Short mmCIF file of C-alpha atoms and ligand atoms in Angstrom, two decimals:
data_model
loop_
_atom_site.label_atom_id
_atom_site.label_comp_id
_atom_site.label_asym_id
_atom_site.label_seq_id
_atom_site.Cartn_x
_atom_site.Cartn_y
_atom_site.Cartn_z
CA ARG G 6 -13.37 -5.39 17.98
CA LYS G 7 -11.17 -2.34 18.05
CA GLY G 8 -9.29 -0.89 20.97
CA SER G 9 -9.19 -3.76 23.43
CA SER G 10 -5.74 -3.88 24.97
CA ASP G 11 -4.73 -7.31 23.73
CA LEU G 12 -5.39 -6.26 20.14
CA THR G 13 -3.32 -3.11 20.18
CA LEU G 14 0.42 -2.79 20.52
CA ARG G 15 2.44 -1.19 23.27
CA HIS G 16 4.18 2.05 22.40
CA ASP G 17 7.64 0.83 23.20
CA ASP G 18 7.39 -2.42 21.27
CA ARG G 19 10.17 -2.04 18.71
CA LEU G 20 9.37 -5.44 17.19
CA LEU G 21 5.68 -4.56 16.74
CA GLY G 22 4.29 -7.49 18.66
CA GLY G 23 6.60 -10.02 16.99
CA LEU G 24 5.91 -8.85 13.46
CA LEU G 25 9.60 -7.98 13.13
CA VAL G 26 12.56 -10.09 14.19
CA ASP G 27 15.62 -9.07 16.11
CA GLY G 28 19.00 -9.62 14.51
CA PHE G 29 19.23 -7.10 11.67
CA ASP G 30 22.16 -4.72 11.65
CA GLU G 31 20.58 -1.57 13.08
CA GLU G 32 22.99 0.77 11.34
CA SER G 33 21.98 -0.46 7.92
CA CYS G 34 18.33 0.48 8.45
CA HIS G 35 17.55 2.76 11.38
CA SER G 36 13.85 2.97 10.66
CA ARG G 37 13.20 -0.72 11.22
CA TYR G 38 13.56 -0.63 14.99
CA GLN G 39 13.02 3.10 15.54
CA SER G 40 9.64 3.56 13.90
CA ALA G 41 7.64 2.44 16.95
CA MET G 42 9.06 5.40 18.90
CA TYR G 43 7.65 7.83 16.38
CA ARG G 44 4.14 6.46 16.32
CA ARG G 45 1.62 7.85 18.75
CA ASN G 46 -0.94 5.35 17.55
CA PRO G 47 0.91 2.10 18.21
CA GLY G 48 -1.36 0.09 15.89
CA ARG G 49 -2.77 -3.41 15.87
CA ARG G 50 -1.24 -6.59 17.17
CA PRO G 51 -0.42 -9.29 14.57
CA SER G 52 -1.86 -12.77 15.10
CA PRO G 53 0.46 -15.56 16.27
CA TYR G 54 -0.49 -17.41 13.08
CA LEU G 55 0.72 -14.56 10.91
CA ILE G 56 3.94 -14.29 12.91
CA ALA G 57 4.66 -18.01 12.49
CA LYS G 58 3.91 -17.75 8.79
CA LEU G 59 6.33 -14.84 8.40
CA ARG G 60 9.10 -16.74 10.16
CA ARG G 61 8.58 -19.70 7.83
CA HIS G 62 8.61 -17.39 4.87
CA GLU G 63 11.91 -15.83 5.91
CA ALA G 64 13.39 -19.33 6.10
CA LEU G 65 12.07 -20.02 2.59
CA GLN G 66 13.70 -16.85 1.26
CA ARG G 67 17.01 -17.93 2.84
CA ARG G 68 16.76 -21.46 1.48
CA CYS G 69 15.67 -20.58 -2.07
CA GLY G 70 16.64 -16.94 -2.65
CA PRO G 71 19.42 -15.49 -4.78
CA GLY G 72 22.83 -16.89 -3.89
CA THR G 73 21.56 -20.37 -3.08
CA ALA G 74 22.03 -23.54 -5.11
CA ALA G 75 18.25 -23.84 -5.36
CA TYR G 76 18.08 -20.41 -6.98
CA SER G 77 20.76 -21.27 -9.53
CA ASP G 78 18.93 -24.49 -10.38
CA ALA G 79 15.67 -22.65 -10.80
CA LEU G 80 17.29 -20.13 -13.13
CA GLU G 81 18.70 -22.98 -15.23
CA GLN G 82 15.25 -24.47 -15.40
CA LEU G 83 13.85 -21.16 -16.55
CA LYS G 84 16.51 -20.81 -19.25
CA SER G 85 15.78 -24.31 -20.48
CA GLY G 86 12.12 -23.38 -20.88
CA LYS G 87 11.04 -26.65 -19.32
CA SER G 88 9.40 -27.29 -16.03
CA VAL G 89 10.12 -29.91 -13.40
CA ALA G 90 7.49 -32.09 -11.76
CA SER G 91 7.63 -30.72 -8.21
CA PRO G 92 10.11 -27.90 -8.06
CA GLU G 93 11.85 -27.48 -4.74
CA CYS G 94 11.44 -23.73 -4.83
CA ARG G 95 8.98 -21.52 -6.65
CA TYR G 96 9.17 -17.80 -7.28
CA ILE G 97 7.14 -14.71 -7.88
CA VAL G 98 8.85 -11.69 -9.38
CA SER G 99 7.01 -8.44 -8.77
CA LEU G 100 7.36 -5.60 -11.24
CA PRO G 101 6.12 -2.55 -9.37
CA TYR G 102 5.26 0.43 -11.57
CA GLN G 103 3.40 3.76 -11.66
CA GLY G 104 3.44 6.14 -8.67
CA LEU G 105 5.00 5.20 -5.38
CA GLY G 106 1.70 4.42 -3.67
CA ASN G 107 0.78 2.05 -6.50
CA ARG G 108 4.19 0.39 -6.32
CA ILE G 109 4.00 -0.17 -2.59
CA LEU G 110 0.51 -1.67 -2.84
CA ALA G 111 1.69 -3.92 -5.67
CA VAL G 112 4.60 -5.23 -3.63
CA ALA G 113 2.40 -5.88 -0.60
CA SER G 114 -0.01 -7.77 -2.86
CA ALA G 115 2.73 -9.90 -4.41
CA PHE G 116 4.08 -10.64 -0.95
CA LEU G 117 0.74 -11.86 0.36
CA TYR G 118 0.41 -14.03 -2.72
CA ALA G 119 3.92 -15.37 -2.05
CA LEU G 120 2.92 -16.19 1.54
CA LEU G 121 -0.20 -17.99 0.39
CA THR G 122 1.53 -20.02 -2.30
CA ASP G 123 4.94 -20.62 -0.67
CA ARG G 124 6.77 -18.69 -3.33
CA VAL G 125 9.95 -16.69 -2.91
CA LEU G 126 9.24 -13.00 -3.50
CA LEU G 127 11.67 -11.03 -5.64
CA ILE G 128 11.15 -7.42 -6.60
CA ASP G 129 12.58 -5.72 -9.64
CA PRO G 130 14.83 -2.91 -8.40
CA SER G 131 14.96 -1.09 -11.73
CA ASP G 132 12.43 1.54 -10.64
CA GLY G 133 14.53 2.44 -7.61
CA MET G 134 12.64 0.61 -4.89
CA ASP G 135 15.97 -0.59 -3.52
CA GLU G 136 16.93 3.01 -2.70
CA LEU G 137 13.70 3.61 -0.84
CA LEU G 138 13.18 0.39 1.09
CA CYS G 139 15.36 -1.70 3.37
CA GLU G 140 15.55 -5.46 2.93
CA PRO G 141 12.66 -7.03 4.87
CA PHE G 142 13.83 -10.65 5.18
CA LEU G 143 16.56 -11.45 7.69
CA GLY G 144 19.49 -13.19 6.02
CA ALA G 145 18.06 -13.04 2.51
CA THR G 146 17.56 -10.54 -0.27
CA TRP G 147 14.29 -9.71 -1.97
CA LEU G 148 15.94 -7.88 -4.86
CA LEU G 149 15.93 -9.60 -8.22
CA PRO G 150 19.61 -9.89 -9.18
CA PRO G 151 20.74 -8.36 -12.49
CA GLY G 152 20.67 -10.57 -15.54
CA PHE G 153 17.27 -12.16 -15.10
CA PRO G 154 17.09 -14.41 -18.17
CA LEU G 155 13.57 -13.68 -19.42
CA ALA G 156 14.10 -11.32 -22.34
CA GLY G 157 11.81 -8.32 -22.17
CA TYR G 158 10.22 -9.37 -18.88
CA ALA G 159 10.12 -5.78 -17.68
CA THR G 160 7.93 -4.64 -20.54
CA PHE G 161 5.56 -7.52 -21.13
CA SER G 162 2.03 -6.46 -22.01
CA ASN G 163 -1.40 -7.66 -22.85
CA ASP G 164 -0.11 -9.06 -26.14
CA THR G 165 2.69 -11.19 -24.73
CA ALA G 166 2.00 -14.85 -25.49
CA GLU G 167 3.03 -16.00 -22.02
CA THR G 168 0.57 -13.98 -20.00
CA TYR G 169 -1.60 -16.25 -17.94
CA GLY G 170 -4.64 -14.93 -19.78
CA ASN G 171 -3.22 -15.62 -23.25
CA MET G 172 -2.04 -19.08 -22.28
CA LEU G 173 -5.48 -19.82 -20.94
CA ARG G 174 -7.24 -18.46 -24.00
CA ASN G 175 -4.91 -20.31 -26.36
CA LYS G 176 -5.32 -23.50 -24.34
CA VAL G 177 -1.60 -23.74 -23.65
CA ILE G 178 -2.82 -24.52 -20.17
CA GLY G 179 -6.18 -25.16 -18.63
CA ALA G 180 -7.85 -27.08 -21.46
CA ASP G 181 -9.28 -29.22 -18.71
CA ALA G 182 -9.20 -27.00 -15.68
CA ALA G 183 -10.70 -29.56 -13.40
CA ALA G 184 -7.77 -31.93 -13.86
CA ASP G 185 -4.22 -31.26 -12.75
CA ILE G 186 -1.93 -30.53 -15.66
CA SER G 187 0.90 -32.93 -16.28
CA PRO G 188 4.45 -31.62 -15.92
CA ALA G 189 5.08 -32.05 -19.64
CA GLN G 190 2.45 -29.41 -20.30
CA THR G 191 3.51 -27.05 -17.59
CA PRO G 192 5.26 -23.93 -18.83
CA ALA G 193 8.39 -22.82 -17.00
CA PHE G 194 6.92 -19.40 -16.36
CA ALA G 195 3.86 -17.25 -16.74
CA TYR G 196 3.23 -13.53 -16.65
CA VAL G 197 0.45 -12.50 -14.35
CA TYR G 198 -0.96 -9.30 -15.74
CA LEU G 199 -3.41 -7.47 -13.51
CA HIS G 200 -3.43 -3.98 -14.93
CA SER G 201 -6.66 -2.15 -15.73
CA ASP G 202 -6.47 -3.17 -19.41
CA ALA G 203 -5.90 -6.85 -18.58
CA SER G 204 -8.12 -9.29 -20.44
CA ALA G 205 -10.98 -11.18 -18.83
CA HIS G 206 -8.77 -14.27 -18.94
CA ASP G 207 -6.01 -12.51 -17.02
CA LYS G 208 -8.48 -11.17 -14.51
CA ASN G 209 -9.74 -14.67 -13.92
CA PHE G 210 -6.56 -15.17 -11.86
CA PHE G 211 -8.49 -15.09 -8.59
CA TRP G 212 -10.46 -18.34 -8.76
CA ASP G 213 -9.55 -21.77 -7.42
CA GLU G 214 -9.27 -23.34 -10.87
CA ASP G 215 -6.78 -20.68 -11.92
CA GLN G 216 -4.76 -21.06 -8.79
CA ARG G 217 -4.58 -24.79 -9.41
CA LEU G 218 -3.18 -24.11 -12.88
CA LEU G 219 -0.65 -21.62 -11.64
CA ARG G 220 0.49 -23.73 -8.71
CA ASP G 221 2.94 -25.87 -10.66
CA ILE G 222 4.47 -23.09 -12.71
CA GLN G 223 7.84 -22.44 -11.12
CA TRP G 224 8.24 -18.80 -12.10
CA LEU G 225 5.54 -16.14 -12.09
CA VAL G 226 6.22 -12.55 -13.06
CA MET G 227 3.46 -10.29 -11.79
CA ARG G 228 2.65 -6.82 -12.92
CA THR G 229 -0.09 -4.83 -11.27
CA ASP G 230 -0.45 -1.31 -9.96
CA ASN G 231 -3.25 -2.37 -7.68
CA TYR G 232 -3.95 -3.69 -4.21
CA ILE G 233 -5.28 -7.10 -5.25
CA VAL G 234 -5.65 -8.46 -1.71
CA PRO G 235 -9.48 -8.35 -1.53
CA GLY G 236 -9.46 -10.54 -4.66
CA LEU G 237 -7.27 -13.15 -3.00
CA PHE G 238 -10.09 -13.81 -0.53
CA LEU G 239 -12.19 -15.17 -3.39
CA ALA G 240 -10.25 -18.43 -3.78
CA ASN G 241 -11.49 -21.05 -1.33
CA ALA G 242 -7.96 -22.41 -1.21
CA PHE G 243 -6.72 -19.13 0.30
CA ARG G 244 -9.62 -17.98 2.40
CA GLY G 245 -9.09 -20.29 5.38
CA GLU G 246 -5.43 -19.38 5.56
CA LEU G 247 -6.19 -15.67 5.24
CA ASP G 248 -8.76 -15.84 8.02
CA LEU G 249 -6.17 -17.40 10.30
CA MET G 250 -3.48 -14.92 9.38
CA PHE G 251 -5.77 -11.93 9.64
CA PRO G 252 -8.50 -12.40 12.25
CA GLU G 253 -9.04 -8.67 11.74
CA PRO G 254 -9.45 -8.44 7.95
CA ASP G 255 -9.32 -4.66 7.98
CA ALA G 256 -5.67 -4.81 9.07
CA VAL G 257 -4.10 -6.80 6.24
CA PHE G 258 -2.13 -3.95 4.70
CA HIS G 259 -1.48 -2.52 8.16
CA HIS G 260 0.51 -5.62 9.10
CA LEU G 261 2.04 -6.39 5.70
CA GLY G 262 3.08 -2.76 5.27
CA ARG G 263 4.69 -2.49 8.68
CA TYR G 264 6.48 -5.77 8.09
CA LEU G 265 7.79 -4.96 4.61
CA PHE G 266 8.26 -1.25 4.14
CA HIS G 267 11.09 0.27 6.15
CA PRO G 268 12.47 3.51 4.76
CA THR G 269 16.19 3.43 3.96
CA ASN G 270 18.47 5.63 6.07
CA HIS G 271 18.35 8.51 3.60
CA VAL G 272 14.55 8.58 3.61
CA TRP G 273 14.43 8.01 7.36
CA GLY G 274 16.61 11.10 7.74
CA LEU G 275 14.01 13.09 5.79
CA VAL G 276 11.24 11.69 7.99
CA THR G 277 12.86 12.14 11.37
CA ARG G 278 14.43 15.55 10.76
CA TYR G 279 11.11 16.92 9.56
CA HIS G 280 9.18 15.29 12.36
CA ASN G 281 11.53 16.50 15.07
CA ALA G 282 11.79 20.02 13.69
CA TYR G 283 8.15 20.76 12.94
CA LEU G 284 5.77 18.19 14.36
CA ALA G 285 7.04 16.42 17.45
CA GLY G 286 6.49 19.36 19.80
CA ALA G 287 2.76 19.68 19.17
CA ALA G 288 0.11 18.06 21.31
CA GLN G 289 -1.80 16.93 18.25
CA HIS G 290 -0.70 16.12 14.77
CA VAL G 291 -3.14 16.24 11.85
CA GLY G 292 -2.15 15.06 8.37
CA ILE G 293 -3.90 16.43 5.28
CA GLN G 294 -3.14 14.80 1.94
CA VAL G 295 -4.14 17.05 -0.94
CA ARG G 296 -3.74 14.99 -4.10
CA VAL G 297 -3.72 17.30 -7.07
CA PHE G 298 -2.32 16.88 -10.55
CA GLY G 299 0.35 18.97 -12.21
CA ALA G 300 -1.88 20.70 -14.72
CA GLN G 301 -4.74 21.40 -12.31
CA PRO G 302 -5.23 25.07 -11.38
CA ASN G 303 -5.41 26.03 -7.71
CA SER G 304 -8.96 25.45 -6.62
CA PRO G 305 -10.77 27.64 -4.08
CA GLU G 306 -13.45 24.94 -3.97
CA LEU G 307 -10.94 22.31 -2.90
CA LEU G 308 -9.58 24.71 -0.27
CA GLU G 309 -13.10 25.14 1.05
CA GLN G 310 -13.57 21.39 1.03
CA ILE G 311 -10.45 21.02 3.17
CA THR G 312 -11.45 23.67 5.70
CA SER G 313 -15.05 22.60 5.99
CA CYS G 314 -14.05 18.94 6.35
CA THR G 315 -11.47 19.61 9.04
CA GLN G 316 -13.62 22.11 10.93
CA ARG G 317 -16.83 20.12 10.75
CA HIS G 318 -15.09 17.09 12.22
CA LYS G 319 -13.22 19.17 14.82
CA LEU G 320 -9.83 18.23 13.45
CA LEU G 321 -9.06 21.94 13.18
CA SER G 322 -10.62 24.85 15.00
CA GLU G 323 -12.84 27.39 13.30
CA VAL G 324 -11.31 30.84 13.10
CA LEU G 325 -12.67 34.12 14.38
CA ALA G 326 -13.55 36.87 11.96
CA ALA G 327 -11.23 39.88 11.99
CA GLY G 328 -12.06 42.10 14.96
CA GLU G 329 -14.11 39.45 16.75
CA PRO G 330 -12.98 39.46 20.39
CA MET G 331 -11.01 36.48 21.56
CA THR G 332 -12.30 34.96 24.77
CA MET G 333 -8.88 34.64 26.31
CA PRO G 334 -5.77 35.51 24.37
CA PRO G 335 -3.19 32.84 25.15
CA PRO G 336 -0.25 34.46 26.97
CA LEU G 337 2.37 32.11 25.60
CA ALA G 338 2.03 29.20 23.27
CA SER G 339 1.39 26.21 25.48
CA ARG G 340 2.13 22.79 24.15
CA ALA G 341 -1.13 21.46 25.55
CA LYS G 342 -3.18 23.42 23.06
CA SER G 343 -0.91 23.24 20.07
CA LYS G 344 -1.70 21.49 16.86
CA ALA G 345 0.71 20.76 14.03
CA VAL G 346 -0.84 20.30 10.61
CA LEU G 347 1.14 18.46 7.96
CA VAL G 348 -0.05 19.20 4.44
CA THR G 349 1.29 17.11 1.58
CA SER G 350 0.65 18.14 -1.98
CA LEU G 351 2.34 18.67 -5.30
CA LYS G 352 1.26 22.34 -5.06
CA PRO G 353 2.12 24.90 -2.37
CA TRP G 354 -1.09 26.95 -2.56
CA TYR G 355 -3.34 25.00 -0.17
CA HIS G 356 -0.71 25.00 2.53
CA GLU G 357 -0.06 28.72 2.10
CA LYS G 358 -3.75 29.52 2.39
CA LEU G 359 -4.25 27.40 5.49
CA LYS G 360 -1.16 28.80 7.12
CA SER G 361 -2.24 32.40 6.49
CA MET G 362 -5.71 31.61 7.76
CA TYR G 363 -4.40 30.52 11.16
CA TRP G 364 -2.00 33.44 11.33
CA GLU G 365 -4.34 36.19 10.26
CA HIS G 366 -7.22 34.88 12.36
CA ALA G 367 -7.38 33.50 15.87
CA ALA G 368 -8.55 29.96 16.34
CA ALA G 369 -11.97 30.11 17.99
CA ASN G 370 -10.99 27.60 20.66
CA GLY G 371 -7.70 29.33 21.41
CA GLU G 372 -5.49 26.57 20.10
CA VAL G 373 -2.19 27.31 18.43
CA VAL G 374 -2.13 25.95 14.90
CA SER G 375 1.04 25.59 12.87
CA VAL G 376 0.85 24.44 9.26
CA HIS G 377 3.72 22.75 7.44
CA GLN G 378 4.46 21.28 4.04
CA PRO G 379 7.74 19.49 3.39
CA SER G 380 7.88 19.85 -0.41
CA HIS G 381 5.88 20.90 -3.44
CA GLU G 382 7.20 19.06 -6.44
CA GLU G 383 4.64 20.60 -8.85
CA PHE G 384 4.46 17.55 -11.14
CA GLN G 385 4.59 13.82 -10.64
CA ARG G 386 7.99 12.73 -11.90
CA PHE G 387 9.03 9.30 -13.02
CA GLY G 388 12.40 7.71 -12.35
CA VAL G 389 13.70 10.68 -10.32
CA ARG G 390 15.24 9.37 -7.12
CA SER G 391 15.03 12.52 -5.00
CA HIS G 392 11.37 12.94 -5.99
CA ASP G 393 10.51 9.41 -4.92
CA ALA G 394 12.43 9.80 -1.66
CA LYS G 395 10.38 12.90 -0.78
CA ALA G 396 7.15 11.17 -1.70
CA TRP G 397 8.02 8.21 0.51
CA ALA G 398 9.06 10.47 3.40
CA GLU G 399 5.78 12.37 3.14
CA ILE G 400 3.69 9.22 3.02
CA TYR G 401 5.49 8.08 6.14
CA LEU G 402 5.08 11.43 7.92
CA LEU G 403 1.34 11.33 7.19
CA SER G 404 1.23 7.86 8.71
CA LEU G 405 2.59 9.27 12.00
CA ALA G 406 -0.36 11.64 12.43
CA ASP G 407 -3.04 11.33 15.10
CA ALA G 408 -5.74 12.04 12.54
CA LEU G 409 -5.67 11.95 8.78
CA VAL G 410 -7.58 13.60 5.95
CA THR G 411 -6.99 12.06 2.53
CA THR G 412 -8.06 12.57 -1.05
CA SER G 413 -10.30 9.81 -2.36
CA GLN G 414 -8.96 7.18 -4.76
CA SER G 415 -5.34 7.92 -3.96
CA THR G 416 -2.92 5.09 -3.27
CA PHE G 417 -0.54 7.67 -1.72
CA GLY G 418 -3.12 8.24 1.01
CA TYR G 419 -3.95 4.53 1.29
CA VAL G 420 -0.38 3.64 2.16
CA ALA G 421 -0.22 6.38 4.81
CA GLN G 422 -3.50 5.33 6.45
CA GLY G 423 -2.58 1.65 6.45
CA LEU G 424 0.87 2.14 7.95
CA GLY G 425 -0.57 4.49 10.52
CA GLY G 426 -3.48 2.26 11.44
CA LEU G 427 -5.80 5.20 10.81
CA ARG G 428 -9.28 5.42 9.37
CA PRO G 429 -9.03 8.73 7.53
CA TRP G 430 -11.61 11.33 6.70
CA VAL G 431 -11.82 11.00 2.94
CA MET G 432 -12.47 14.02 0.78
CA TYR G 433 -14.80 12.88 -1.97
CA LYS G 434 -14.32 13.84 -5.58
CA PRO G 435 -16.68 16.66 -6.53
CA ASP G 436 -19.10 16.15 -9.43
CA ASN G 437 -17.43 19.05 -11.16
CA ASP G 438 -14.61 21.47 -10.42
CA THR G 439 -16.81 24.34 -9.37
CA THR G 440 -18.71 22.69 -6.54
CA VAL G 441 -17.77 21.76 -3.03
CA PRO G 442 -19.13 18.31 -2.24
CA ASP G 443 -21.61 18.18 0.60
CA PRO G 444 -20.68 16.53 2.88
CA PRO G 445 -17.09 17.53 2.13
CA CYS G 446 -15.68 14.30 3.51
CA GLY G 447 -16.65 11.13 5.30
CA ARG G 448 -14.92 8.78 7.70
CA ALA G 449 -13.51 5.71 5.94
CA VAL G 450 -15.05 2.47 7.21
CA SER G 451 -11.71 0.70 7.04
CA MET G 452 -8.02 1.57 7.01
CA GLU G 453 -7.53 -0.85 4.10
CA PRO G 454 -6.72 0.30 0.56
CA CYS G 455 -9.38 -0.15 -2.11
CA PHE G 456 -8.82 -2.70 -4.91
CA PHE G 457 -9.90 -0.60 -7.89
CA ALA G 458 -10.37 -3.56 -10.21
CA ALA G 459 -12.03 -6.16 -7.99
CA PRO G 460 -12.97 -9.30 -9.98
CA ASN G 461 -16.54 -9.27 -11.15
CA TYR G 462 -16.65 -12.19 -13.56
CA ASN G 463 -15.89 -15.89 -13.34
CA LEU G 464 -15.03 -17.38 -16.73
CA TRP G 465 -15.37 -20.96 -15.55
CA LYS G 466 -18.90 -20.39 -14.38
CA LYS G 467 -19.63 -17.73 -17.01
CA GLN G 468 -21.02 -15.64 -14.23
CA TRP G 469 -21.00 -11.97 -13.31
CA LEU G 470 -20.72 -11.49 -9.60
CA ASP G 471 -20.30 -9.05 -6.77
CA ALA G 472 -17.36 -10.03 -4.56
CA SER G 473 -19.18 -8.78 -1.48
CA THR G 474 -21.78 -11.53 -1.86
CA ILE G 475 -19.04 -14.18 -1.73
CA VAL G 476 -16.91 -12.80 1.09
CA PRO G 477 -18.86 -10.82 3.65
CA HIS G 478 -15.92 -8.72 4.76
CA VAL G 479 -15.17 -7.60 1.21
CA GLN G 480 -17.31 -4.58 0.45
CA ARG G 481 -17.55 -2.00 -2.28
CA CYS G 482 -15.28 0.97 -1.70
CA ALA G 483 -16.95 4.22 -0.69
CA ASP G 484 -14.58 6.16 -2.94
CA PHE G 485 -14.76 3.83 -5.93
CA ALA G 486 -17.95 1.91 -6.56
CA TRP G 487 -16.36 -0.89 -8.60
CA GLY G 488 -13.62 -1.50 -6.11
CA GLY G 489 -13.34 -4.07 -3.33
CA LEU G 490 -12.43 -3.23 0.25
CA MET G 491 -11.69 -5.29 3.33
CA LEU G 492 -13.69 -4.43 6.43
P1 GDP D 5 -1.94 8.17 -6.52
O1 GDP D 5 -1.63 8.49 -7.94
O2 GDP D 5 -2.60 9.29 -5.81
O3 GDP D 5 -2.69 6.88 -6.39
O4 GDP D 5 -0.54 7.99 -5.71
P2 GDP D 5 0.87 7.47 -6.23
O5 GDP D 5 1.81 7.60 -5.05
O6 GDP D 5 0.77 6.12 -6.82
O7 GDP D 5 1.32 8.45 -7.38
C1 GDP D 5 1.40 9.82 -7.18
C2 GDP D 5 2.86 10.29 -7.25
O8 GDP D 5 2.85 11.72 -7.47
C3 GDP D 5 3.62 10.09 -5.96
O9 GDP D 5 4.23 8.85 -5.86
C4 GDP D 5 4.62 11.23 -6.03
O10 GDP D 5 5.62 10.92 -6.95
C5 GDP D 5 3.76 12.35 -6.60
N1 GDP D 5 2.98 13.01 -5.53
C6 GDP D 5 1.63 13.11 -5.47
N2 GDP D 5 1.26 13.78 -4.35
C7 GDP D 5 2.40 14.08 -3.69
C8 GDP D 5 2.68 14.75 -2.46
O11 GDP D 5 1.80 15.19 -1.73
N3 GDP D 5 3.99 14.87 -2.10
C9 GDP D 5 5.00 14.39 -2.88
N4 GDP D 5 6.26 14.56 -2.47
N5 GDP D 5 4.77 13.76 -4.04
C10 GDP D 5 3.49 13.59 -4.45
#
């Protein structure tokens, strides 16, 4: 299904096949209309159904979003603690948290849920997402305005009485799941908690019965650090719509990500200056994401994993041993045989080693290899704006590569591969720190992110299940056996 010309985009299509709309002020967000110029892999074409759905959603955000009478009414309703029979507008507030990759996947997930349930999407800007991302909806804001009246909404947890799971367990809702609940019983809001420590009741979110219960609740506040999209395919009520929106189910994040996530001008400056200075001149551009943790020592085994993965799959040339004669020394660096390697990592060591390797030794095939790393922040930092901006710029730079090598189970890499439309070579986690996995890496079957906590139990049916037996294009993830992945 891949590669036929009507499914891929043209290089010069600044609106990405109709995914984006004209009409935004270009100065306020350069990346929105410039990104197509920077991508060598133009990516997949969105379906007309998805495009129509997006246009309707933008109209919904304009009609019901902050600043409208409908929004003020809905806030009053929320303050009163009562629900109305058929609210004119319904909302989902997304509370992204954890690392940037997690936050981006969480926002994409909440957005798809908003599309499926005709809810206005609002994101909490308190973790700085507003400084990283441009507004995606023409003529409307997606930022939750200050003064949201739910006390403590930003820190709700497993124990909060109003989580969907607790309300279900305590029979506040859903005593008779088969029947619709009457408005008198409908709470004004519910917290949807889909973190790894969420209860079985919370995790039941994905079934039709649960969606029926949630439908009439005007305000939902969702917290997850996960890409829940494969789970959304489990509800019959959503599946038909999803199939129409995404005839290629392996491109869900690809489209949602390119629609939603435009770097702000500051971040776009980081991306474009780096790209133009170090990468744009090369014939080929390979991205290598080395996800390490602050306290981890430099690992010769991981370095070997990187070199054997890239050399085995011909992403990088082998090098000649010292003294080995070169077949034909290149007289002058020619662009045709040049390769720029972008390494991203919290640590500088892997980049330094690779760079020295291609300086001290000749590439066996004569190509010119330059190795670059924009930053090495040493530790993951929380709530530091400049740190997040660099992380976002590096994710984006990786997404511009022709070929990508990623570290398994990393949402940082998932976002890059999805935006880029790339199936990466994934470096598997070794069994222990002193071995190099064999094979060192494998080609991902899909560019989609893995849902690490795919639903595996249905409380209504009291049944354990494997999502892949319900939806054929949801499979287990190669890098995380319990996860769910779209093919
Ligand atoms: P995950 O933890 O690998 O799933 O990815 P996340 O993006 O959710 O969290 C990791 C965070 O650590 C990032 O958001 C950055 O803050 C930081 N980080 C990890 N690797 C890199 C890197 O290669 N470059 C930069 N600039 N930051 C990184």
